[in-house]
C-alpha positions as YAML, in Angstrom:
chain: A
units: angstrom
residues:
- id: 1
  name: UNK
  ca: [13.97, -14.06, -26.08]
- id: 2
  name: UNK
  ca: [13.88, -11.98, -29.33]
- id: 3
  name: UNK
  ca: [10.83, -11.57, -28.82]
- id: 4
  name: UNK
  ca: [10.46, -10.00, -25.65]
- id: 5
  name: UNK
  ca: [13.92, -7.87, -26.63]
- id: 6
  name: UNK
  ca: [11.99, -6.49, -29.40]
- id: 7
  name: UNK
  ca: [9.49, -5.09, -27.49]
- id: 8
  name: UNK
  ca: [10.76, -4.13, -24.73]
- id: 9
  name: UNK
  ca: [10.01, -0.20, -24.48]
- id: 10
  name: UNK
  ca: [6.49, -1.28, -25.07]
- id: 11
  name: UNK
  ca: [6.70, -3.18, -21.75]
- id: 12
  name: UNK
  ca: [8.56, -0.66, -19.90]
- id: 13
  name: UNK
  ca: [6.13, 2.04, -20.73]
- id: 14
  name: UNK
  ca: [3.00, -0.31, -19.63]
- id: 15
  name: UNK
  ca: [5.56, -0.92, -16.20]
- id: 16
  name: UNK
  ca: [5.86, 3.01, -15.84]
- id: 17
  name: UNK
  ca: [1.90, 2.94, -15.67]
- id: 18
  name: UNK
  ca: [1.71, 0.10, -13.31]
- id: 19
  name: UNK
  ca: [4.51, 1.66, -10.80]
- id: 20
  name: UNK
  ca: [2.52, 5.73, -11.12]
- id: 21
  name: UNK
  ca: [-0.62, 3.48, -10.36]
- id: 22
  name: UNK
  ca: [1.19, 1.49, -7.65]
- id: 23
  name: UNK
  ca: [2.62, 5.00, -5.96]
- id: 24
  name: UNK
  ca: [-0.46, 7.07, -6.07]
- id: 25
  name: UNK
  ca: [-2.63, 3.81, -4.97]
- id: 26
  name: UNK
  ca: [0.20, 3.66, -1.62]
- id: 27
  name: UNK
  ca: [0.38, 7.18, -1.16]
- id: 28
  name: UNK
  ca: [-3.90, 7.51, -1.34]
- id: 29
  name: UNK
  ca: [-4.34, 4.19, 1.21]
- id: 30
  name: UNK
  ca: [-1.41, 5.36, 3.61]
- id: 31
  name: UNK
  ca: [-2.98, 8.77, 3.92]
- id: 32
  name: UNK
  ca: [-6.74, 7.30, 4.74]
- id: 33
  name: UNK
  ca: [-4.97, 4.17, 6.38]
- id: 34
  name: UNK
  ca: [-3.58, 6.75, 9.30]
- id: 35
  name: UNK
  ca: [-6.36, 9.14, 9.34]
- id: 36
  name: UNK
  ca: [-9.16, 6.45, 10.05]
- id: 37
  name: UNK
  ca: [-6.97, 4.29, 12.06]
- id: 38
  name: UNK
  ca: [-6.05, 6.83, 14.50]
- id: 39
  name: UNK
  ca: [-9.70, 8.33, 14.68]
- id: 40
  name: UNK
  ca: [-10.56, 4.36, 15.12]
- id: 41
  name: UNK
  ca: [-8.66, 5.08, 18.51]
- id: 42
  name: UNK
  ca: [-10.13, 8.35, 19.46]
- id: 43
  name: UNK
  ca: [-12.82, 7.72, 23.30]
- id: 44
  name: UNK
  ca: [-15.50, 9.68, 21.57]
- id: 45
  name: UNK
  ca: [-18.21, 7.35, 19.76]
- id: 46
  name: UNK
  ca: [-18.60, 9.31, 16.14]
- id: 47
  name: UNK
  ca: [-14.86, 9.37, 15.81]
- id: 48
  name: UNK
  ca: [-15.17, 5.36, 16.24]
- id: 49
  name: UNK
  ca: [-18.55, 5.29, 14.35]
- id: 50
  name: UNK
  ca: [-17.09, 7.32, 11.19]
- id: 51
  name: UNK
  ca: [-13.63, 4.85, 11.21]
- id: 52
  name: UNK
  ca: [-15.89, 1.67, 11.30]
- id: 53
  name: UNK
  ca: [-17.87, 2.69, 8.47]
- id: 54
  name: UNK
  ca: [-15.09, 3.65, 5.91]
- id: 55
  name: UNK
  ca: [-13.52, 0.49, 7.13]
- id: 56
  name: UNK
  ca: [-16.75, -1.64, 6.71]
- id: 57
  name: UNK
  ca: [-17.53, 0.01, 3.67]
- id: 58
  name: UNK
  ca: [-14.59, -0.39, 1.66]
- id: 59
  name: UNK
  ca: [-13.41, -3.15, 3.07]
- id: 60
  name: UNK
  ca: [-16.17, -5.10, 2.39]
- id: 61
  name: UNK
  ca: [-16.08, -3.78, -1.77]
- id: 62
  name: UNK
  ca: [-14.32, -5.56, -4.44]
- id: 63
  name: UNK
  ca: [-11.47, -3.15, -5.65]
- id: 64
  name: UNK
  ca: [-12.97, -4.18, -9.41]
- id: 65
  name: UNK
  ca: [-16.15, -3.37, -8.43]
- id: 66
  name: UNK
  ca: [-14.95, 0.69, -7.17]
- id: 67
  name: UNK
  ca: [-13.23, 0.71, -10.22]
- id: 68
  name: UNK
  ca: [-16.43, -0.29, -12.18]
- id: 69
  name: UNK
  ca: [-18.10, 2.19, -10.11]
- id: 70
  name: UNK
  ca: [-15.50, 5.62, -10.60]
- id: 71
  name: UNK
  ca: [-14.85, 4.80, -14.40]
- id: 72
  name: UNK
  ca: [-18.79, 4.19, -15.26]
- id: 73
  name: UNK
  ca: [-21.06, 4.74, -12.40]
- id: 74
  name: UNK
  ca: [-19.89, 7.41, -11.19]
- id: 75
  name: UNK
  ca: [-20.13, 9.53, -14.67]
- id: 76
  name: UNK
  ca: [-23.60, 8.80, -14.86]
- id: 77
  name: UNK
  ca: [-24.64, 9.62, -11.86]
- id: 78
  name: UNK
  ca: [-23.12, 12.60, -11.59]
- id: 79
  name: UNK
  ca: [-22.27, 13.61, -14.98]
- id: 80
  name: UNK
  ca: [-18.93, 13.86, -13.93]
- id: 81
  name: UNK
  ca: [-16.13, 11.85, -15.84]
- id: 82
  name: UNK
  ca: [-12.55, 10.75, -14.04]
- id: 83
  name: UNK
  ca: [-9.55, 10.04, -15.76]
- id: 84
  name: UNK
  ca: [-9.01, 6.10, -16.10]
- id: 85
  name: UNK
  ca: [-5.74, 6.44, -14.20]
- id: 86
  name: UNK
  ca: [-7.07, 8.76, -11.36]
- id: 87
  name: UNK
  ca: [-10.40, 6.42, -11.59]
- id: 88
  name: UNK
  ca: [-8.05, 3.12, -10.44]
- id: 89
  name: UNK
  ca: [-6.04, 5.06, -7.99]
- id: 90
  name: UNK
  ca: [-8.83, 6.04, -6.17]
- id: 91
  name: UNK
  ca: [-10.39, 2.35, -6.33]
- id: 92
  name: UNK
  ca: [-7.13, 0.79, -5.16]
- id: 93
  name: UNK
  ca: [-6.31, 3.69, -2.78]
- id: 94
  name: UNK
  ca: [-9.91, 3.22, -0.93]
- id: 95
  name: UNK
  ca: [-9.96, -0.43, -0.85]
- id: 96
  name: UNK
  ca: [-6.48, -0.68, 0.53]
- id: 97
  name: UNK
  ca: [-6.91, 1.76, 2.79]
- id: 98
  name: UNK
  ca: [-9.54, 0.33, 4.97]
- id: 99
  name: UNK
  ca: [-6.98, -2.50, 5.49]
- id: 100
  name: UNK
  ca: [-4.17, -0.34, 6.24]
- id: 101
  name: UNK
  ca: [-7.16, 1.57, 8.90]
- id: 102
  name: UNK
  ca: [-7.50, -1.65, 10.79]
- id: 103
  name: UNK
  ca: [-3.34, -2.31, 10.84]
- id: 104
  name: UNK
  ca: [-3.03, 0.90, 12.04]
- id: 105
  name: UNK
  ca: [-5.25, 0.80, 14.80]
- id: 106
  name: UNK
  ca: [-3.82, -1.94, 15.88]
- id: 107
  name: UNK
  ca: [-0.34, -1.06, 15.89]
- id: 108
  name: UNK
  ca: [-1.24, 1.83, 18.52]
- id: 109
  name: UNK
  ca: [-3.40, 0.05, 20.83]
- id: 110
  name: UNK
  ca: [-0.49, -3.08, 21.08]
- id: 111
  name: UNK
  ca: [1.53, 0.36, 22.36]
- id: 112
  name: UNK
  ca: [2.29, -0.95, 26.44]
- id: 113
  name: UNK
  ca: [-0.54, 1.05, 28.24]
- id: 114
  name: UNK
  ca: [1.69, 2.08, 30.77]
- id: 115
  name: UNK
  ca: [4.20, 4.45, 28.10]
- id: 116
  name: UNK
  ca: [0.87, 6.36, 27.00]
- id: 117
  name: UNK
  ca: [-0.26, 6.42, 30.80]
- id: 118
  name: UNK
  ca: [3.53, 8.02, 31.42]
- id: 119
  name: UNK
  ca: [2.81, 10.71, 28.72]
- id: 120
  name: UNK
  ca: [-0.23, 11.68, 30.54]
- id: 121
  name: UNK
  ca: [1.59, 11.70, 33.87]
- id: 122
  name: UNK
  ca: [4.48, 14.29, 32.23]
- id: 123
  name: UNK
  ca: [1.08, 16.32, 30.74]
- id: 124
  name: UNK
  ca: [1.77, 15.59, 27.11]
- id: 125
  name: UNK
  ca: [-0.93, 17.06, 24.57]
- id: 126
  name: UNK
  ca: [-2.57, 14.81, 22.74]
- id: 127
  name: UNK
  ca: [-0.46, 15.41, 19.44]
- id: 128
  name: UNK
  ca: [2.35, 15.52, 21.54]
- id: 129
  name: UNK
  ca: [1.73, 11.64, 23.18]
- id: 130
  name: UNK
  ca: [0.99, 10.53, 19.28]
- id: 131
  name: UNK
  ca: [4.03, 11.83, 17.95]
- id: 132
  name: UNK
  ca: [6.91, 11.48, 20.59]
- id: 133
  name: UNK
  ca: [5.66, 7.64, 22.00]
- id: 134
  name: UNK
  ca: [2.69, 6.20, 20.16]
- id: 135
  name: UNK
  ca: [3.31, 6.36, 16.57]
- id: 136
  name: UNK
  ca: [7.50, 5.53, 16.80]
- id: 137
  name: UNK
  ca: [6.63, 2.61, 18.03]
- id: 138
  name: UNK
  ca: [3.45, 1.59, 16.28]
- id: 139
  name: UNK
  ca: [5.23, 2.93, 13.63]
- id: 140
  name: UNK
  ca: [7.71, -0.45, 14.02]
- id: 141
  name: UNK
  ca: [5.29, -2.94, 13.67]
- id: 142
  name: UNK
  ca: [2.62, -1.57, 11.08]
- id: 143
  name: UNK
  ca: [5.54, -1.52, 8.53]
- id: 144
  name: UNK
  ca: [5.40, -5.37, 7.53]
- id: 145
  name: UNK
  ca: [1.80, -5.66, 7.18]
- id: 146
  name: UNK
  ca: [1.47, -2.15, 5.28]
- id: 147
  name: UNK
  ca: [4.64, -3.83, 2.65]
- id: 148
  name: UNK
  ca: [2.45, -6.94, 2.59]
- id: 149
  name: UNK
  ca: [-1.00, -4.63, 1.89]
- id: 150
  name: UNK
  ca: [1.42, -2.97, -0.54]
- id: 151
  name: UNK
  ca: [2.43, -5.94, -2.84]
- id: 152
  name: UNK
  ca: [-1.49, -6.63, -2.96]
- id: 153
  name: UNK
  ca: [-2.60, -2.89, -4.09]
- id: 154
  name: UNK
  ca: [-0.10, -3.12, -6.84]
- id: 155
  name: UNK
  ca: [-0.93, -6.34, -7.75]
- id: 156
  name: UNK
  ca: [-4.64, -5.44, -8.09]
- id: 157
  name: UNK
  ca: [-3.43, -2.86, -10.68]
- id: 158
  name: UNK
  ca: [-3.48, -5.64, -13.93]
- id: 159
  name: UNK
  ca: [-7.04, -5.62, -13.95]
- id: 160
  name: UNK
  ca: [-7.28, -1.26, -14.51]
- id: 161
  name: UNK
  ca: [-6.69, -2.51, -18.19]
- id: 162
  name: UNK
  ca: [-10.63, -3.42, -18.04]
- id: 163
  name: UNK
  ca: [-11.34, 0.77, -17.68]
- id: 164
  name: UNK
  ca: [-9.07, 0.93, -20.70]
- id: 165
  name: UNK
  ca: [-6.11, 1.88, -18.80]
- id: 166
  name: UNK
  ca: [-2.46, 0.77, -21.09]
- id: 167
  name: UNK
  ca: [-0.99, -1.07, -17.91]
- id: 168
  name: UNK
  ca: [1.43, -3.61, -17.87]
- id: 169
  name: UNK
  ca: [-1.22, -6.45, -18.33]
- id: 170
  name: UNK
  ca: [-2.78, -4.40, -21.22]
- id: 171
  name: UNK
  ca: [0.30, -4.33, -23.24]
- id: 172
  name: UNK
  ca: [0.79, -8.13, -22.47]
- id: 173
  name: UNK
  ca: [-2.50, -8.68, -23.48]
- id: 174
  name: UNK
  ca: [-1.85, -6.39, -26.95]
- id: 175
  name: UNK
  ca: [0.78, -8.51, -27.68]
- id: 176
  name: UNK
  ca: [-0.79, -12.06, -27.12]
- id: 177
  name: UNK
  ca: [-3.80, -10.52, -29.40]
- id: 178
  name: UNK
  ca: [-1.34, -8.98, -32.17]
- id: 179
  name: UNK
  ca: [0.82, -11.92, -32.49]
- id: 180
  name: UNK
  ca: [-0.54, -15.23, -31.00]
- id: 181
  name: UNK
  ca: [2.33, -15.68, -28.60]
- id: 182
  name: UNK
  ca: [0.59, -15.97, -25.52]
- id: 183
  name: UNK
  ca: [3.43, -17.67, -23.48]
- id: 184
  name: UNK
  ca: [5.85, -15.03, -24.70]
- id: 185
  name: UNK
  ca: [3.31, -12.11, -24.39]
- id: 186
  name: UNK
  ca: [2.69, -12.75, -20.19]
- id: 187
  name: UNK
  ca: [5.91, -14.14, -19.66]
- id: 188
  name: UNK
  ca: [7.38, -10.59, -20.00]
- id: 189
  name: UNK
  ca: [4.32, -9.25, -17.93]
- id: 190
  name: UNK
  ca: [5.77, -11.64, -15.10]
- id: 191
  name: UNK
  ca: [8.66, -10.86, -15.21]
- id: 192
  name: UNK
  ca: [8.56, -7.39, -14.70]
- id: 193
  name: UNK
  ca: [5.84, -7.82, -12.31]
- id: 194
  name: UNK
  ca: [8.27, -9.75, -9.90]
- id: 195
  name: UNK
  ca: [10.96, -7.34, -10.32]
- id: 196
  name: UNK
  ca: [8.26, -4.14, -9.20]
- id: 197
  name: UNK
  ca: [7.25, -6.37, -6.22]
- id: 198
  name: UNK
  ca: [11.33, -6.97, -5.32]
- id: 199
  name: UNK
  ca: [11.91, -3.36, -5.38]
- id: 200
  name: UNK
  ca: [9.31, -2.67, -2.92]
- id: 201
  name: UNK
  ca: [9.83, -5.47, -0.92]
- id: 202
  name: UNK
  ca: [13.59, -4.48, -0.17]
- id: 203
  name: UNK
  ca: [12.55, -0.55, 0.27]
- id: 204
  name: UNK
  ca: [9.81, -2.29, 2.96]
- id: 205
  name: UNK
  ca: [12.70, -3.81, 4.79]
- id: 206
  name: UNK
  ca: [14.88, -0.90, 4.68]
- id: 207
  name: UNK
  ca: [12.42, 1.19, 6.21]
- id: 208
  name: UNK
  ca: [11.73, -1.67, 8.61]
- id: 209
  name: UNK
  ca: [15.60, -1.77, 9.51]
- id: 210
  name: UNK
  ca: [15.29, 2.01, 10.41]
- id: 211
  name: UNK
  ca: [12.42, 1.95, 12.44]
- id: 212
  name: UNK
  ca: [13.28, -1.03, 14.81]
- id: 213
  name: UNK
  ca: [16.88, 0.51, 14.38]
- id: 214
  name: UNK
  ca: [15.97, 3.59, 15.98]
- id: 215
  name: UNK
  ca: [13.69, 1.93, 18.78]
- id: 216
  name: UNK
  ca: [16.98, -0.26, 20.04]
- id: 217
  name: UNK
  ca: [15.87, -3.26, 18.67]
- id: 218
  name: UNK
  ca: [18.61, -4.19, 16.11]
- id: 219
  name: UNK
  ca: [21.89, -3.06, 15.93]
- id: 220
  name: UNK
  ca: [23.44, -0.34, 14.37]
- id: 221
  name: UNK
  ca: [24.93, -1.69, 11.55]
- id: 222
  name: UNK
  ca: [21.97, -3.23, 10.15]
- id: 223
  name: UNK
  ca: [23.60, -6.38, 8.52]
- id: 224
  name: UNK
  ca: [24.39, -4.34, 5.55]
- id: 225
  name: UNK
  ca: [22.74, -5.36, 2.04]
- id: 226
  name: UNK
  ca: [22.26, -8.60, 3.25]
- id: 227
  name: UNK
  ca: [20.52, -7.61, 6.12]
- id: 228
  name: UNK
  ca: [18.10, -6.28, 3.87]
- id: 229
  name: UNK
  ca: [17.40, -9.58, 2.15]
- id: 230
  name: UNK
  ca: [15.86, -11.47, 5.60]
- id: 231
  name: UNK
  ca: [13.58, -9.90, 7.45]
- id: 232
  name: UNK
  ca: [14.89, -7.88, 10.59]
- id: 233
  name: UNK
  ca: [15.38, -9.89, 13.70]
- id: 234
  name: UNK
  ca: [14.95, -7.75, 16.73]
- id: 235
  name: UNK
  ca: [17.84, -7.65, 19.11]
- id: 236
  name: UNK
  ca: [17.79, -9.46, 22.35]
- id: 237
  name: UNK
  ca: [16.23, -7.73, 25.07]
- id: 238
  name: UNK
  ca: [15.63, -5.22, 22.26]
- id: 239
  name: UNK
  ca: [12.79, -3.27, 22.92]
- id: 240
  name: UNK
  ca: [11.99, -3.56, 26.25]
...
């Protein structure tokens, strides 16, 4: 215990690194996640075409292997060098977000066909039908696989210490090297690890409670705090 105690700021700092990586990863795969999963929807063929190729693509890469690629590859092919971090946020952020493309297209074509139909009907725009009716409700159920995609994008973070970036792993692995005590070393490293994936899993549920809250499909309340340790249980006849 003294041990870990002791160095302690040197873990937090490697956790700060891990949760900017984490947050720029998220915020990087959300953006692409939505753009290519709605275009995945679109009746034209190259909107479809351009979504299935990211998706393909990326999907089908190693995040290690992108990260390989932006940190080393890329450099020397273009001359152009990124920054480690920016290097791994783009790796996670692309491999994640052909996931998130496929969960989101999904989400809006499990909408009832009759609701968009009714937008038509009432001569809705386009942007109008995807933001009043489609997305609120896709909205609902892409939450719990995008917390689940999430957990995995921040967990592929400990290997960005292989581009030389001073993650959480790296400083576990510093202090297994500088001092022998490997148990010690990645016991702290799991530790905060589990508490980062807590965090997020609770702020997941939250935002789950408000969605489904909104749509009618829980009530108002929300069960409190402890509601937001169980996952949400929709309301009967919720929904409908």
């Amino acid at each position: 215990m003294e041990f870990l105690i002791e160095r302690l700021p040197l873990y937090l700092e490697g956790a700060w690194v891990t949760v900017q990586l984490t947050a720029g990863g998220i915020a990087l795969a959300f953006v692409l996640a939505m753009f290519f999963g709605i275009l995945g929807t679109r009746s034209g063929r190259f909107p479809r075409a351009v979504s299935t190729v990211y998706v393909e693509v990326f999907r089908g890469i190693a995040a290690l292997v992108i990260m390989f690629w932006m940190a080393y590859a890329l450099p020397i092919a273009t001359g152009f060098q990124l920054e480690g971090r920016f290097a791994a946020i783009l790796a996670v952020g692309l491999n994640l977000g052909a996931y998130g493309a496929e969960v989101v297209r999904g989400a809006i074509n499990a909408v009832p066909r009759a609701q968009v139909e009714a937008t038509v009907a009432l001569n809705m725009s386009w942007s109008q039908r995807m933001r009043l009716v489609v997305l609120p409700q896709a909205w609902a159920q892409m939450l719990p696989t995008f917390g689940n995609l999430s957990i995995e994008l921040m967990k592929a973070t400990a290997v960005v210490y292989l581009i030389g970036v001073a993650d959480l792993t790296a400083v576990a692995q510093q202090m297994r090297q500088g001092t022998g005590e490997t148990v010690l070393a990645f016991m702290g490293a799991l530790v905060l690890y589990y508490l980062i994936a807590q965090v997020m899993i609770l702020g997941i549920r939250l935002l789950e409670r408000r969605a489904n809250r909104r749509l009618g499909r829980i009530p108002s309340d929300g069960g409190g705090l402890l509601g937001l340790l169980r996952p949400p249980t929709p309301a009967a006849g919720g929904g409908k």
